[in-house]
């Protein structure tokens, strides 16, 4: 398999991850700027998660320029990376739901770390 095919697959998965994250955001009920205040933690959480996924996408892009050939080990390592990235929308939605930070914080950082 060529590296272009793996890169295209990874780009598609990351695009879906970002799409899922933005679809989790709901518009406020009201029509004024003050109605956005309760949604601010969710929006900040989205921005942080978007930047995080974007950093991984950028690093993946640069890494693929260095790779000469793809083997099974690289494919599995890539799937491992994509699995943990696919958990970001779940954890971001959970954090945005205003769960106690002492519980949600360690889980979020675990997903970001792996």
mmCIF file of C-alpha atoms in Angstrom:
data_model
loop_
_atom_site.group_PDB
_atom_site.id
_atom_site.type_symbol
_atom_site.label_atom_id
_atom_site.label_comp_id
_atom_site.label_asym_id
_atom_site.label_seq_id
_atom_site.Cartn_x
_atom_site.Cartn_y
_atom_site.Cartn_z
ATOM 1 C CA UNK A 1 0.000 0.000 0.000
ATOM 2 C CA UNK A 2 1.256 3.461 -0.813
ATOM 3 C CA UNK A 3 1.555 6.153 1.794
ATOM 4 C CA UNK A 4 -0.888 8.361 -0.128
ATOM 5 C CA UNK A 5 -3.713 5.908 0.517
ATOM 6 C CA UNK A 6 -3.031 5.794 4.266
ATOM 7 C CA UNK A 7 -2.729 9.566 4.399
ATOM 8 C CA UNK A 8 -6.045 10.000 2.559
ATOM 9 C CA UNK A 9 -7.746 7.572 4.952
ATOM 10 C CA UNK A 10 -6.322 9.396 7.972
ATOM 11 C CA UNK A 11 -7.334 12.787 6.574
ATOM 12 C CA UNK A 12 -10.875 11.494 6.068
ATOM 13 C CA UNK A 13 -11.111 10.132 9.604
ATOM 14 C CA UNK A 14 -9.800 13.385 11.079
ATOM 15 C CA UNK A 15 -12.291 15.393 8.984
ATOM 16 C CA UNK A 16 -15.119 13.235 10.335
ATOM 17 C CA UNK A 17 -13.845 13.704 13.899
ATOM 18 C CA UNK A 18 -13.920 17.493 13.507
ATOM 19 C CA UNK A 19 -17.381 17.321 11.927
ATOM 20 C CA UNK A 20 -18.707 15.260 14.823
ATOM 21 C CA UNK A 21 -17.277 17.748 17.309
ATOM 22 C CA UNK A 22 -18.985 20.721 15.680
ATOM 23 C CA UNK A 23 -22.292 18.833 15.360
ATOM 24 C CA UNK A 24 -22.290 18.372 19.137
ATOM 25 C CA UNK A 25 -22.641 22.132 19.573
ATOM 26 C CA UNK A 26 -26.206 23.406 19.812
ATOM 27 C CA UNK A 27 -27.305 26.996 19.224
ATOM 28 C CA UNK A 28 -28.703 28.845 22.231
ATOM 29 C CA UNK A 29 -32.444 29.204 22.660
ATOM 30 C CA UNK A 30 -32.456 32.996 22.943
ATOM 31 C CA UNK A 31 -31.627 35.696 20.447
ATOM 32 C CA UNK A 32 -29.283 37.960 22.415
ATOM 33 C CA UNK A 33 -25.568 37.814 23.091
ATOM 34 C CA UNK A 34 -26.225 37.145 26.785
ATOM 35 C CA UNK A 35 -27.893 33.870 25.764
ATOM 36 C CA UNK A 36 -24.489 32.696 24.536
ATOM 37 C CA UNK A 37 -22.936 32.917 28.010
ATOM 38 C CA UNK A 38 -24.081 29.430 29.170
ATOM 39 C CA UNK A 39 -22.646 27.971 25.946
ATOM 40 C CA UNK A 40 -19.229 29.550 26.443
ATOM 41 C CA UNK A 41 -17.648 26.518 28.207
ATOM 42 C CA UNK A 42 -18.834 24.263 25.391
ATOM 43 C CA UNK A 43 -17.415 26.623 22.761
ATOM 44 C CA UNK A 44 -14.061 26.942 24.558
ATOM 45 C CA UNK A 45 -13.942 23.161 24.871
ATOM 46 C CA UNK A 46 -14.608 22.859 21.132
ATOM 47 C CA UNK A 47 -11.810 25.315 20.311
ATOM 48 C CA UNK A 48 -9.322 23.441 22.499
ATOM 49 C CA UNK A 49 -10.302 20.073 21.020
ATOM 50 C CA UNK A 50 -10.218 21.442 17.462
ATOM 51 C CA UNK A 51 -6.703 22.819 17.990
ATOM 52 C CA UNK A 52 -5.602 19.515 19.512
ATOM 53 C CA UNK A 53 -6.921 17.465 16.573
ATOM 54 C CA UNK A 54 -5.471 20.040 14.170
ATOM 55 C CA UNK A 55 -2.027 19.685 15.738
ATOM 56 C CA UNK A 56 -2.200 15.912 15.312
ATOM 57 C CA UNK A 57 -3.332 16.300 11.697
ATOM 58 C CA UNK A 58 -0.467 18.702 10.992
ATOM 59 C CA UNK A 59 2.090 16.408 12.639
ATOM 60 C CA UNK A 60 0.692 13.420 10.734
ATOM 61 C CA UNK A 61 1.003 15.361 7.474
ATOM 62 C CA UNK A 62 4.658 16.210 8.136
ATOM 63 C CA UNK A 63 5.435 12.678 9.304
ATOM 64 C CA UNK A 64 4.062 11.223 6.056
ATOM 65 C CA UNK A 65 6.610 13.284 4.097
ATOM 66 C CA UNK A 66 9.405 11.455 5.937
ATOM 67 C CA UNK A 67 7.988 7.928 5.604
ATOM 68 C CA UNK A 68 9.434 6.005 2.660
ATOM 69 C CA UNK A 69 7.158 2.944 2.713
ATOM 70 C CA UNK A 70 4.183 1.588 4.621
ATOM 71 C CA UNK A 71 4.130 -1.797 6.344
ATOM 72 C CA UNK A 72 1.753 -3.530 8.726
ATOM 73 C CA UNK A 73 3.345 -2.027 11.824
ATOM 74 C CA UNK A 74 2.854 1.495 10.528
ATOM 75 C CA UNK A 75 -0.757 0.720 9.576
ATOM 76 C CA UNK A 76 -1.534 -0.554 13.092
ATOM 77 C CA UNK A 77 0.246 2.400 14.702
ATOM 78 C CA UNK A 78 -1.810 4.735 12.523
ATOM 79 C CA UNK A 79 -5.040 2.982 13.518
ATOM 80 C CA UNK A 80 -4.007 3.279 17.176
ATOM 81 C CA UNK A 81 -3.559 7.031 16.710
ATOM 82 C CA UNK A 82 -6.890 7.370 14.898
ATOM 83 C CA UNK A 83 -8.681 5.387 17.613
ATOM 84 C CA UNK A 84 -7.566 7.778 20.332
ATOM 85 C CA UNK A 85 -8.311 10.785 18.153
ATOM 86 C CA UNK A 86 -11.803 9.403 17.530
ATOM 87 C CA UNK A 87 -12.390 9.508 21.291
ATOM 88 C CA UNK A 88 -11.878 13.284 21.382
ATOM 89 C CA UNK A 89 -15.483 14.146 20.320
ATOM 90 C CA UNK A 90 -16.891 11.856 23.029
ATOM 91 C CA UNK A 91 -14.730 13.283 25.786
ATOM 92 C CA UNK A 92 -15.232 16.841 24.526
ATOM 93 C CA UNK A 93 -19.007 16.414 24.549
ATOM 94 C CA UNK A 94 -18.823 14.999 28.048
ATOM 95 C CA UNK A 95 -16.672 17.882 29.256
ATOM 96 C CA UNK A 96 -18.999 20.351 27.602
ATOM 97 C CA UNK A 97 -21.915 18.894 29.547
ATOM 98 C CA UNK A 98 -20.580 20.568 32.717
ATOM 99 C CA UNK A 99 -19.617 17.411 34.569
ATOM 100 C CA UNK A 100 -17.492 17.976 37.673
ATOM 101 C CA UNK A 101 -13.990 18.826 36.422
ATOM 102 C CA UNK A 102 -12.220 16.570 38.909
ATOM 103 C CA UNK A 103 -13.890 13.574 37.258
ATOM 104 C CA UNK A 104 -13.764 14.604 33.617
ATOM 105 C CA UNK A 105 -10.328 16.242 33.573
ATOM 106 C CA UNK A 106 -8.214 13.091 34.017
ATOM 107 C CA UNK A 107 -10.216 11.217 31.347
ATOM 108 C CA UNK A 108 -9.806 14.057 28.886
ATOM 109 C CA UNK A 109 -6.074 14.210 29.448
ATOM 110 C CA UNK A 110 -5.791 10.439 29.147
ATOM 111 C CA UNK A 111 -7.397 10.591 25.690
ATOM 112 C CA UNK A 112 -5.173 13.517 24.712
ATOM 113 C CA UNK A 113 -2.060 11.721 25.946
ATOM 114 C CA UNK A 114 -2.586 8.449 24.130
#
